[in-house]
Every structure is written in C-alpha cells, then in structure tokens.
Tab-separated table of C-alpha atoms and ligand atoms in Angstrom:
chain	number	residue	atom	x	y	z
A	282	MET	CA	-19.865	12.704	-26.200
A	283	SER	CA	-19.157	15.937	-28.057
A	284	GLU	CA	-15.676	17.472	-28.014
A	285	ALA	CA	-16.233	20.371	-25.607
A	286	PHE	CA	-12.492	21.022	-25.537
A	287	ASP	CA	-9.630	20.345	-27.891
A	288	THR	CA	-7.524	17.605	-26.254
A	289	VAL	CA	-4.353	18.800	-27.973
A	290	ASP	CA	-4.944	22.289	-26.523
A	291	ILE	CA	-5.177	20.789	-23.043
A	292	ILE	CA	-1.922	18.867	-23.562
A	293	ARG	CA	-0.173	22.004	-24.922
A	294	THR	CA	-1.351	24.065	-21.935
A	295	LYS	CA	0.296	21.648	-19.490
A	296	ARG	CA	3.343	21.183	-21.707
A	297	ASP	CA	3.862	24.969	-21.636
A	298	ARG	CA	3.416	25.129	-17.813
A	299	GLY	CA	-0.079	26.662	-17.960
A	300	GLU	CA	-2.943	25.923	-15.567
A	301	LEU	CA	-5.945	23.838	-16.633
A	302	SER	CA	-9.416	25.211	-15.835
A	303	PRO	CA	-11.882	23.191	-13.700
A	304	GLN	CA	-13.985	22.672	-16.844
A	305	GLN	CA	-11.040	21.373	-18.875
A	306	ILE	CA	-10.125	18.916	-16.103
A	307	ALA	CA	-13.701	17.646	-15.641
A	308	TRP	CA	-14.014	17.189	-19.394
A	309	VAL	CA	-10.689	15.441	-20.027
A	310	ILE	CA	-11.211	12.879	-17.211
A	311	ASP	CA	-14.773	12.149	-18.314
A	312	ALA	CA	-13.760	11.941	-21.974
A	313	TYR	CA	-10.840	9.603	-21.141
A	314	THR	CA	-13.130	7.340	-19.084
A	315	HIS	CA	-15.469	7.072	-22.068
A	316	GLY	CA	-12.728	6.485	-24.657
A	317	VAL	CA	-13.086	9.908	-26.370
A	318	VAL	CA	-9.581	10.962	-25.301
A	319	ALA	CA	-7.146	8.307	-26.576
A	320	ASP	CA	-4.508	6.537	-24.473
A	321	GLU	CA	-1.663	8.245	-26.338
A	322	GLN	CA	-3.178	11.662	-25.608
A	323	MET	CA	-3.632	10.910	-21.909
A	324	ALA	CA	-0.079	9.513	-21.810
A	325	ALA	CA	1.247	12.821	-23.191
A	326	LEU	CA	-0.806	14.778	-20.652
A	327	ALA	CA	0.365	12.554	-17.775
A	328	MET	CA	4.006	13.122	-18.824
A	329	ALA	CA	3.426	16.902	-19.000
A	330	ILE	CA	1.957	16.736	-15.470
A	331	LEU	CA	4.921	14.661	-14.244
A	332	LEU	CA	7.392	17.189	-15.692
A	333	ASN	CA	5.570	20.458	-14.903
A	334	GLY	CA	3.375	19.649	-11.878
A	335	MET	CA	-0.068	20.932	-10.973
A	336	SER	CA	-1.378	23.613	-8.621
A	337	ARG	CA	-3.283	22.520	-5.486
A	338	ARG	CA	-6.482	23.744	-7.177
A	339	GLU	CA	-5.819	21.612	-10.261
A	340	ILE	CA	-5.072	18.525	-8.114
A	341	SER	CA	-8.304	19.047	-6.191
A	342	ASP	CA	-10.332	19.385	-9.437
A	343	TRP	CA	-8.553	16.321	-10.927
A	344	THR	CA	-9.404	14.272	-7.808
A	345	GLY	CA	-13.032	15.451	-7.882
A	346	ALA	CA	-13.342	14.474	-11.548
A	347	MET	CA	-11.987	10.974	-10.845
A	348	ILE	CA	-14.446	10.528	-7.947
A	349	ALA	CA	-17.286	11.674	-10.240
A	350	SER	CA	-16.316	8.997	-12.802
A	351	GLY	CA	-17.834	6.265	-10.590
A	352	GLU	CA	-19.963	5.377	-7.573
A	353	ARG	CA	-19.586	6.572	-3.979
A	354	MET	CA	-20.078	4.207	-1.068
A	355	ASP	CA	-22.049	5.152	2.019
A	356	PHE	CA	-21.356	3.734	5.489
A	357	SER	CA	-23.695	6.101	7.338
A	358	SER	CA	-26.090	3.220	8.172
A	359	LEU	CA	-23.445	1.517	10.369
A	360	SER	CA	-23.791	1.685	14.141
A	361	ARG	CA	-20.127	2.669	14.651
A	362	PRO	CA	-17.746	5.193	13.128
A	363	THR	CA	-15.429	4.122	10.280
A	364	ALA	CA	-11.700	4.618	9.863
A	365	ASP	CA	-9.405	3.455	7.092
A	366	LYS	CA	-5.670	3.345	6.502
A	367	HIS	CA	-3.773	3.619	3.251
A	368	SER	CA	-0.115	2.864	2.727
A	369	THR	CA	1.781	4.136	-0.289
A	370	GLY	CA	3.387	0.690	-0.428
A	371	GLY	CA	6.607	-0.906	0.666
A	372	VAL	CA	8.503	-4.152	1.190
A	373	GLY	CA	7.163	-6.427	3.936
A	374	ASP	CA	4.280	-4.026	4.563
A	375	LYS	CA	1.739	-6.387	6.092
A	376	ILE	CA	0.375	-3.809	8.553
A	377	THR	CA	-3.217	-3.867	7.232
A	378	LEU	CA	-3.536	-7.501	8.371
A	379	PRO	CA	-3.119	-6.946	12.135
A	380	LEU	CA	-4.335	-3.312	12.033
A	381	ALA	CA	-7.865	-3.790	10.650
A	382	PRO	CA	-8.957	-6.360	13.287
A	383	LEU	CA	-7.156	-4.438	16.032
A	384	VAL	CA	-9.001	-1.167	15.341
A	385	ALA	CA	-12.303	-3.056	15.000
A	386	ALA	CA	-11.655	-4.711	18.377
A	387	CYS	CA	-11.435	-1.187	19.845
A	388	GLY	CA	-14.899	-0.196	18.534
A	389	VAL	CA	-14.252	1.469	15.148
A	390	ALA	CA	-15.297	-0.219	11.880
A	391	VAL	CA	-12.568	-0.650	9.242
A	392	PRO	CA	-13.594	-0.887	5.558
A	393	GLN	CA	-10.304	-1.719	3.890
A	394	LEU	CA	-10.546	-1.847	0.096
A	395	SER	CA	-7.219	-3.215	-1.044
A	396	GLY	CA	-5.293	-4.093	-4.167
A	397	ARG	CA	-2.892	-6.634	-5.574
A	398	GLY	CA	0.834	-6.146	-5.850
A	399	LEU	CA	2.575	-4.957	-8.966
A	400	GLY	CA	6.347	-4.760	-9.188
A	401	HIS	CA	8.488	-5.044	-6.063
A	402	THR	CA	5.812	-4.040	-3.494
A	403	GLY	CA	3.340	-6.668	-2.324
A	404	GLY	CA	-0.455	-6.418	-2.345
A	405	THR	CA	-2.697	-7.059	0.651
A	406	LEU	CA	-5.098	-9.276	-1.332
A	407	ASP	CA	-2.228	-11.490	-2.553
A	408	LYS	CA	-1.154	-11.960	1.065
A	409	LEU	CA	-4.616	-12.921	2.344
A	410	GLU	CA	-5.145	-15.299	-0.582
A	411	ALA	CA	-2.362	-17.436	0.922
A	412	ILE	CA	-5.008	-18.462	3.521
A	413	PRO	CA	-6.870	-21.542	2.219
A	414	GLY	CA	-10.405	-20.671	1.077
A	415	TRP	CA	-10.195	-16.895	1.643
A	416	ARG	CA	-12.169	-14.849	-0.887
A	417	ALA	CA	-11.330	-11.243	-1.888
A	418	ALA	CA	-14.444	-10.355	-3.910
A	419	LEU	CA	-17.462	-9.201	-1.882
A	420	SER	CA	-20.641	-7.423	-2.974
A	421	ASN	CA	-21.312	-4.009	-1.405
A	422	GLU	CA	-24.068	-5.650	0.673
A	423	GLU	CA	-21.752	-8.411	1.973
A	424	MET	CA	-19.204	-5.770	2.849
A	425	LEU	CA	-21.713	-3.693	4.839
A	426	ASP	CA	-23.028	-6.793	6.657
A	427	GLN	CA	-19.498	-7.866	7.610
A	428	LEU	CA	-18.634	-4.368	8.807
A	429	GLU	CA	-21.689	-4.384	11.076
A	430	ASP	CA	-21.222	-7.977	12.360
A	431	VAL	CA	-17.424	-8.335	12.562
A	432	GLY	CA	-16.256	-4.708	12.393
A	433	ALA	CA	-13.492	-5.220	9.834
A	434	VAL	CA	-13.383	-6.176	6.189
A	435	ILE	CA	-10.440	-6.370	3.799
A	436	CYS	CA	-11.618	-6.965	0.235
A	437	ALA	CA	-11.057	-6.051	-3.408
A	438	ALA	CA	-12.218	-2.632	-4.532
A	439	GLY	CA	-15.164	-3.088	-6.912
A	440	SER	CA	-14.893	-1.837	-10.482
A	441	GLY	CA	-17.421	0.939	-9.793
A	442	LEU	CA	-15.076	3.004	-7.612
A	443	ALA	CA	-13.151	5.737	-9.518
A	444	PRO	CA	-13.019	3.859	-12.873
A	445	ALA	CA	-11.057	6.792	-14.364
A	446	ASP	CA	-8.233	5.936	-11.950
A	447	LYS	CA	-8.202	2.280	-13.019
A	448	ARG	CA	-7.618	3.262	-16.666
A	449	LEU	CA	-5.173	6.004	-15.829
A	450	TYR	CA	-3.169	3.917	-13.347
A	451	SER	CA	-2.629	1.122	-15.910
A	452	LEU	CA	-1.546	3.718	-18.469
A	453	ARG	CA	0.857	5.404	-16.022
A	454	ASP	CA	2.330	2.022	-15.191
A	455	VAL	CA	3.506	1.510	-18.789
A	456	THR	CA	4.448	5.125	-19.626
A	457	GLY	CA	6.895	5.991	-16.826
A	458	THR	CA	4.444	8.413	-15.192
A	459	VAL	CA	3.631	6.638	-11.909
A	460	GLU	CA	5.936	8.864	-9.847
A	461	ALA	CA	4.152	12.213	-10.401
A	462	ILE	CA	3.062	13.519	-6.974
A	463	PRO	CA	-0.195	15.156	-8.277
A	464	LEU	CA	-1.140	11.882	-10.003
A	465	ILE	CA	-0.284	9.652	-7.013
A	466	ALA	CA	-2.147	11.944	-4.587
A	467	SER	CA	-5.274	12.180	-6.766
A	468	SER	CA	-5.209	8.438	-7.534
A	469	ILE	CA	-5.102	7.414	-3.878
A	470	MET	CA	-7.450	10.070	-2.563
A	471	SER	CA	-10.119	9.655	-5.263
A	472	LYS	CA	-10.530	6.005	-4.230
A	473	LYS	CA	-10.457	6.734	-0.500
A	474	ILE	CA	-12.939	9.630	-0.703
A	475	ALA	CA	-15.287	7.640	-2.985
A	476	GLU	CA	-15.085	4.743	-0.504
A	477	GLY	CA	-16.773	6.996	2.056
A	478	THR	CA	-14.662	6.471	5.182
A	479	GLY	CA	-15.016	9.076	7.949
A	480	VAL	CA	-11.367	8.964	9.031
A	481	LEU	CA	-8.297	8.263	6.921
A	482	VAL	CA	-4.772	7.655	8.180
A	483	LEU	CA	-2.092	7.674	5.490
A	484	ASP	CA	1.159	5.771	5.872
A	485	VAL	CA	3.528	7.550	3.487
A	486	LYS	CA	6.672	5.477	3.097
A	487	VAL	CA	10.113	7.012	2.589
A	488	GLY	CA	13.248	5.233	1.417
A	489	SER	CA	14.649	2.847	-1.169
A	490	GLY	CA	11.674	0.452	-1.003
A	491	ALA	CA	9.073	3.238	-1.408
A	492	PHE	CA	7.827	5.404	-4.299
A	493	MET	CA	9.180	8.431	-2.469
A	494	LYS	CA	12.930	8.154	-1.971
A	495	THR	CA	13.421	11.409	-0.029
A	496	GLN	CA	11.714	12.913	3.011
A	497	ALA	CA	11.058	16.151	1.064
A	498	ASP	CA	9.072	14.291	-1.645
A	499	ALA	CA	7.243	12.153	0.926
A	500	ARG	CA	6.266	15.260	2.901
A	501	GLU	CA	4.965	16.976	-0.239
A	502	LEU	CA	2.887	13.896	-1.128
A	503	ALA	CA	1.580	13.657	2.462
A	504	GLU	CA	0.654	17.352	2.629
A	505	THR	CA	-1.104	17.183	-0.742
A	506	MET	CA	-3.161	14.133	0.291
A	507	VAL	CA	-4.020	15.512	3.740
A	508	ALA	CA	-5.287	18.755	2.121
A	509	LEU	CA	-7.383	16.780	-0.418
A	510	GLY	CA	-8.935	14.663	2.350
A	511	GLN	CA	-9.725	17.605	4.590
A	512	ASP	CA	-11.276	19.567	1.665
A	513	ALA	CA	-13.557	16.558	1.075
A	514	GLY	CA	-14.629	16.456	4.758
A	515	VAL	CA	-12.618	13.325	5.630
A	516	HIS	CA	-10.556	13.597	8.841
A	517	THR	CA	-7.113	12.863	7.329
A	518	VAL	CA	-3.646	12.604	8.888
A	519	ALA	CA	-0.409	11.156	7.513
A	520	LEU	CA	2.578	9.442	9.097
A	521	LEU	CA	5.934	9.474	7.300
A	522	THR	CA	7.504	6.071	7.970
A	523	ASP	CA	10.816	4.438	7.184
A	524	MET	CA	11.084	2.132	4.169
A	525	SER	CA	14.867	2.044	3.786
A	526	THR	CA	14.830	-1.516	5.124
A	527	PRO	CA	11.986	-4.103	4.973
A	528	LEU	CA	9.243	-3.922	7.580
A	529	GLY	CA	9.397	-6.860	9.981
A	530	LEU	CA	11.252	-10.067	9.196
A	531	THR	CA	9.318	-11.330	6.170
A	532	ALA	CA	8.552	-10.295	2.572
A	533	GLY	CA	6.212	-12.608	0.653
A	534	ASN	CA	2.548	-13.499	0.890
A	535	GLY	CA	2.175	-16.529	3.192
A	536	LEU	CA	5.287	-15.555	5.184
A	537	GLU	CA	3.737	-12.163	5.923
A	538	VAL	CA	0.433	-13.715	7.021
A	539	ARG	CA	2.379	-15.894	9.483
A	540	GLU	CA	4.141	-12.834	10.902
A	541	SER	CA	0.865	-10.887	11.168
A	542	VAL	CA	-0.685	-13.725	13.152
A	543	GLU	CA	2.352	-13.649	15.483
A	544	VAL	CA	1.659	-9.931	16.095
A	545	LEU	CA	-2.032	-10.655	16.747
A	546	ALA	CA	-0.935	-13.337	19.219
A	547	GLY	CA	1.001	-10.701	21.191
A	548	GLY	CA	4.467	-11.368	19.686
A	549	GLY	CA	6.140	-10.485	16.389
A	550	PRO	CA	8.869	-8.016	15.388
A	551	GLN	CA	9.010	-4.692	17.251
A	552	ASP	CA	8.837	-2.423	14.156
A	553	VAL	CA	5.625	-4.140	12.992
A	554	ILE	CA	4.091	-3.802	16.477
A	555	ASP	CA	5.175	-0.143	16.783
A	556	LEU	CA	3.772	0.872	13.397
A	557	THR	CA	0.525	-1.079	13.888
A	558	LEU	CA	-0.053	0.648	17.236
A	559	ALA	CA	0.911	4.125	15.932
A	560	LEU	CA	-1.576	3.826	13.036
A	561	ALA	CA	-4.277	2.305	15.277
A	562	ARG	CA	-3.967	5.208	17.748
A	563	GLU	CA	-4.385	7.766	14.936
A	564	MET	CA	-7.415	5.918	13.502
A	565	LEU	CA	-9.087	5.638	16.913
A	566	ALA	CA	-8.356	9.270	17.847
A	567	GLY	CA	-9.741	10.470	14.503
A	568	ALA	CA	-12.946	8.522	15.214
A	569	GLY	CA	-13.184	10.045	18.709
A	570	VAL	CA	-12.159	6.885	20.627
A	571	THR	CA	-9.504	7.998	23.115
A	572	ASP	CA	-10.239	5.854	26.173
A	573	VAL	CA	-9.016	2.516	24.735
A	574	ASP	CA	-5.371	1.442	24.450
A	575	PRO	CA	-4.946	-0.751	21.345
A	576	ALA	CA	-1.838	-2.336	22.936
A	577	ASP	CA	-4.192	-4.073	25.416
A	578	ALA	CA	-6.356	-5.478	22.602
A	579	LEU	CA	-3.251	-6.966	20.957
A	580	GLN	CA	-2.087	-8.573	24.191
A	581	ASP	CA	-5.394	-9.938	25.505
A	582	GLY	CA	-6.533	-11.695	22.291
A	583	ARG	CA	-9.436	-9.380	21.344
A	584	ALA	CA	-7.735	-8.399	18.059
A	585	MET	CA	-7.047	-12.094	17.322
A	586	ASP	CA	-10.750	-12.906	17.872
A	587	VAL	CA	-11.740	-10.277	15.277
A	588	TRP	CA	-9.052	-11.568	12.872
A	589	ARG	CA	-10.471	-15.093	13.068
A	590	ALA	CA	-14.036	-13.854	12.540
A	591	MET	CA	-12.915	-11.624	9.636
A	592	ILE	CA	-11.123	-14.503	7.869
A	593	GLN	CA	-14.018	-16.934	8.442
A	594	ALA	CA	-16.601	-14.402	7.173
A	595	GLN	CA	-14.753	-14.487	3.831
A	596	ASP	CA	-14.636	-18.319	3.733
A	597	GLY	CA	-11.020	-18.564	4.906
A	598	ASP	CA	-9.833	-21.109	7.467
A	599	PRO	CA	-7.758	-19.315	10.134
A	600	ASP	CA	-6.566	-22.698	11.504
A	601	ALA	CA	-5.420	-24.175	8.177
A	602	PRO	CA	-1.642	-24.500	7.784
A	603	LEU	CA	-0.167	-21.836	5.491
A	604	PRO	CA	1.549	-23.098	2.335
A	605	THR	CA	5.290	-23.744	2.592
A	606	ALA	CA	7.766	-23.425	-0.292
A	607	LYS	CA	9.208	-26.516	-1.973
A	608	GLU	CA	12.767	-25.138	-1.918
A	609	THR	CA	14.791	-22.810	0.313
A	610	GLU	CA	18.279	-21.339	0.149
A	611	GLU	CA	20.215	-19.522	2.873
A	612	ILE	CA	22.478	-16.471	2.703
A	613	VAL	CA	25.010	-16.273	5.531
A	614	ALA	CA	26.976	-13.392	7.077
A	615	SER	CA	30.417	-12.917	5.549
A	616	ALA	CA	31.984	-11.348	8.682
A	617	ASP	CA	31.501	-10.605	12.387
A	618	GLY	CA	30.030	-7.184	13.183
A	619	VAL	CA	26.813	-5.174	13.111
A	620	LEU	CA	24.401	-5.373	10.173
A	621	THR	CA	24.490	-1.694	9.210
A	622	ARG	CA	22.305	-1.738	6.071
A	623	LEU	CA	19.770	-4.052	4.451
A	624	ASP	CA	18.198	-2.460	1.405
A	625	ALA	CA	14.392	-2.663	1.149
A	626	PHE	CA	14.244	-2.303	-2.641
A	627	ALA	CA	16.702	-5.161	-3.221
A	628	VAL	CA	14.775	-7.478	-0.861
A	629	GLY	CA	11.503	-6.501	-2.592
A	630	VAL	CA	12.899	-7.231	-6.068
A	631	SER	CA	14.404	-10.512	-4.882
A	632	ALA	CA	11.118	-11.680	-3.269
A	633	TRP	CA	9.311	-10.705	-6.459
A	634	ARG	CA	11.749	-12.749	-8.570
A	635	LEU	CA	11.233	-15.734	-6.246
A	636	GLY	CA	7.552	-15.649	-7.258
A	637	ALA	CA	5.947	-13.492	-4.518
A	638	GLY	CA	4.980	-10.724	-6.957
A	639	ARG	CA	3.886	-10.319	-10.538
A	640	ALA	CA	5.342	-8.517	-13.554
A	641	ARG	CA	2.013	-8.328	-15.411
A	642	LYS	CA	-1.504	-8.070	-14.012
A	643	GLU	CA	-2.407	-11.544	-15.353
A	644	ASP	CA	0.514	-13.319	-13.611
A	645	ARG	CA	-0.169	-15.667	-10.691
A	646	VAL	CA	1.783	-15.238	-7.475
A	647	GLN	CA	3.250	-18.073	-5.394
A	648	ALA	CA	1.681	-18.074	-1.928
A	649	ALA	CA	4.798	-19.471	-0.241
A	650	ALA	CA	7.539	-17.551	-2.095
A	651	GLY	CA	9.502	-14.784	-0.420
A	652	ILE	CA	12.307	-13.924	1.964
A	653	GLU	CA	12.667	-14.485	5.677
A	654	LEU	CA	15.180	-12.223	7.423
A	655	HIS	CA	17.200	-13.488	10.390
A	656	ALA	CA	18.777	-10.107	11.198
A	657	LYS	CA	17.842	-6.450	10.795
A	658	PRO	CA	20.023	-3.319	10.726
A	659	GLY	CA	21.416	-2.761	14.214
A	660	ASP	CA	21.677	-6.488	15.030
A	661	THR	CA	25.059	-8.026	15.861
A	662	VAL	CA	25.916	-10.922	13.533
A	663	THR	CA	28.677	-13.508	13.463
A	664	LYS	CA	30.421	-14.891	10.386
A	665	GLY	CA	28.521	-17.859	8.944
A	666	GLN	CA	25.198	-17.194	10.694
A	667	PRO	CA	22.120	-17.143	8.428
A	668	LEU	CA	21.093	-13.620	7.350
A	669	MET	CA	18.171	-14.553	5.101
A	670	THR	CA	16.296	-17.608	3.845
A	671	LEU	CA	14.932	-17.456	0.292
A	672	HIS	CA	11.725	-19.454	-0.369
A	673	THR	CA	10.285	-20.542	-3.739
A	674	ASP	CA	8.470	-23.416	-5.450
A	675	THR	CA	10.634	-22.970	-8.575
A	676	PRO	CA	14.375	-23.336	-7.816
A	677	GLY	CA	15.263	-21.941	-11.254
A	678	ARG	CA	14.370	-18.562	-9.762
A	679	PHE	CA	17.148	-18.569	-7.122
A	680	GLY	CA	19.842	-17.250	-9.493
A	681	ARG	CA	18.174	-13.932	-10.378
A	682	ALA	CA	16.802	-13.529	-6.849
A	683	LEU	CA	20.350	-13.834	-5.437
A	684	GLU	CA	21.608	-11.367	-8.075
A	685	ALA	CA	19.082	-8.778	-6.836
A	686	LEU	CA	20.548	-9.079	-3.328
A	687	GLU	CA	24.169	-8.508	-4.385
A	688	GLY	CA	25.544	-5.460	-2.539
A	689	SER	CA	22.257	-4.957	-0.672
A	690	TRP	CA	23.621	-5.418	2.852
A	691	SER	CA	26.688	-4.313	4.803
A	692	ILE	CA	28.355	-5.497	7.987
A	693	GLY	CA	30.514	-3.019	9.910
A	694	ALA	CA	30.680	-0.975	13.097
A	695	ALA	CA	27.541	0.251	14.906
A	696	SER	CA	28.549	3.850	14.082
A	697	GLU	CA	27.986	3.106	10.359
A	698	LEU	CA	24.232	2.368	10.795
A	699	THR	CA	22.220	4.256	8.172
A	700	ALA	CA	18.556	3.524	9.088
A	701	PRO	CA	16.687	6.045	11.280
A	702	GLY	CA	16.168	4.865	14.855
A	703	SER	CA	12.375	4.884	14.805
A	704	ILE	CA	9.876	3.519	12.280
A	705	VAL	CA	7.677	6.665	12.476
A	706	ILE	CA	9.690	9.624	11.161
A	707	ASP	CA	7.043	12.379	11.389
A	708	HIS	CA	3.330	13.271	11.383
A	709	VAL	CA	1.544	15.556	8.885
A	710	ARG	CA	-1.814	16.944	10.058
B	56	URA	N1	-1.247	3.759	-5.247
B	56	URA	C1	-2.312	4.205	-5.945
B	56	URA	O1	-3.437	3.820	-5.691
B	56	URA	N2	-2.105	5.104	-6.924
B	56	URA	C2	-0.879	5.578	-7.218
B	56	URA	O2	-0.770	6.406	-8.102
B	56	URA	C3	0.221	5.098	-6.494
B	56	URA	C4	0.009	4.184	-5.492
C-alpha cells in the first residue's frame, strides 16, 4: 500500500485539536489494518483522540472505516426479524444468558456475538463455557441454521468482523486509551453494524463497576452510539443502567450460569429479572412485536425451552451439574444494620483474583471461581451473618481477593443508602 497520507501529519492534526478528513480516517484505519501504520503511531493517535476528542462526523467516518476493514453478515434470509443487545460490561452482568432465549421465545431471532472477559468484567463466552461440552466457535452457516431452528445463538465473533477493531482494541488495552468515548463508541458499533442485526438495544452501565463512572459520560457514550446506529439504518436505543453494585447475587462464570437458569425457571434476583425484561421489551418493540409480554414467557417455561435447545445445539449439556469450587471462604457482617453500599468494582476485582477472570488474553479462567452475595444494598443484616462466599480452586488466591474487598461495603442506617432505587436509570432514543 502506498503512503497516501503522512501518518505523522495525521497524529499532529489530532494532537493540535484539528479535525481529520474522511479520506485521512479511511486511509489510517486501512493502513493500520495492513501493518503500514505502526503500533506506536496508532498508540499516539489513540492518545490524541482520548485527550482531544472527535467530532460526530469523525466518529461516524472512523466507525465506517472499521466496518469496511472486514466482512458484513447478512440475516435477511431468516424468516423472522433479528434483534441484538450489547452491554458495555459490568460485574455480575449475566443478562445475555436469560435474555437471548427469552426474546427468541417471543418470536424475534437473537444473533449474539460475544466476547471473553478481560480485567474485572466477565465475558459471556467464559460463562457459557462453564457448561460441560458447550462450544463457542460456530461457522457463519451453523450460526444461520441455529438462528432459523432455535431462534437464538450466543457464539464467538469470527475474525472476519471489523479486524481493525481487534488490532486497535488490543493496542488500547495496553496504552491506557480504552476509556476514550469516540473509540469505545466506534469499537462497539462497528462490530454491531457489521454483524447485520436489524434492531440493537444498548445497555450502557454507569457506576464504579463500569467503564463510565458518571451519568454524564454514560449519556454521552449512549447518545453517540445511538446516533451511529441510526445513521447506519439500525433501529438503536440505549438504556442507562446502574453498575454501582453487582448485578444479581453472583459474579463468576459457573455461578452466573446457575443464577441465569434460576431466572429462566421463573425465580432469581429481582434486579436481574427487571433488567432482562426491560431489555427484552425494547428488543421486541424495535422488531415490531408488541402483543407479547416477555414476563409470561419467563414464567411459563417457553424461555427455558429455548435455552435448553440453544445449549444443546452447541453441544452443551443443559442437565449436567455445573462445576463447584474446591474451596470457599465466608465474609460475615461486622454489625447489625442495613447494608448501605457494596462496591461493584471491588467485587469484580476480587472475583477476578479468585480465578474468574484473566489478566492476559492467553490465561485460562476457572469455571467455578467467583463470589456469591448473601445480601445487597438495602437489605437488613445482623452481626455475624454471611455477607459473601468466595469460591476458588486455588486457596492461595484468597488473600489478595479479600484485600480487594477491604472497605468495599458499609453497614449503617437506611437513610445512608447510596445506590439508585431502580436498575434502569434512563432511556436514550
Ligand atoms: N467493548 C468494546 O467492544 N470496545 C470497547 O472499546 C469497549 C468495550
């Protein structure tokens, strides 16, 4: 590839708060994908973008260039509409597991291309791999067949989808540039638009356990992504949801599968049920299905039937016992009162240190490691009652996992509660 632009010029433009032209953006993404622009040059550009931002037009061109770096999928041959959900990631966020079969049970196909966890947030594929036999890698043909037959598929994104993002995301991960809103928005939306879904519902998390720590940042990210989706002809809405405390009562792969199955069986924690139903309603409405109440499909077993078929179609055994950890340790309440705070980030880091997550891409995760919560903010607790159980196969990990939890919870009066009352904070359309 010839050097149509001078890479250093492009970096200087962004460094000096200038705007990149559509041609410069198309060239730099293509050249980076093909190794013409070096990692150190892209790292400098990513840092300039993190510090100085991008206009909406630049973000749209950047997203388009990342889509153009790879293949686009096409679900138009399916007999039903498609809807997908994307979460910006949080602690205990197992919602994809009950949501995909639930929406499929209501007549809308769900192609859910998912990833693995890195750092303190878990990955959907790591969770499902706790189920004996389950396989994440599917060919495009297998995926289409499963969508037609079962209605829902959760699998690994193939390497053909937005390859520019794969390179750039790994680079951002090691250069302190993950948190740039233009880069997060274009990274997520390039993959979702290339995937070819008709409807996209975004779950943008806010709070200590999320990328976005403030509502203002989360709203800006949500508005940017909704605009990108709508410009690309994808019906896109976003929910801002609370991630100041973990979602549900579990964080860790097998533990989260167990809790998801409880929800599919008509039980489970209320915040997980509420968020699953809120996202399902948005996905169904976007696809034009307004005469079905997803709450019924959770209660009457239809969602569970699709879950079982979805797991079996990918060689998993939905009846096999989930792995259990070799060792557990309990943390107990130090006083009587109300649990007023339980920090999501601390629980995420602790579960990660127990073996539920990985520090490097090559690391293996423990299927049974993680944290089970026995109380959530707002619950009354009594001195000595268990607050959390830590699970791991390697007891040497307990020390650093306990350290991560120091100062992460408070017991006091109900008036000191800090979490918002409802899991869904706002909608962005
Ligand atoms: N998830 C992504 O896919 N990309 C980001 O940049 C952040 C979260």
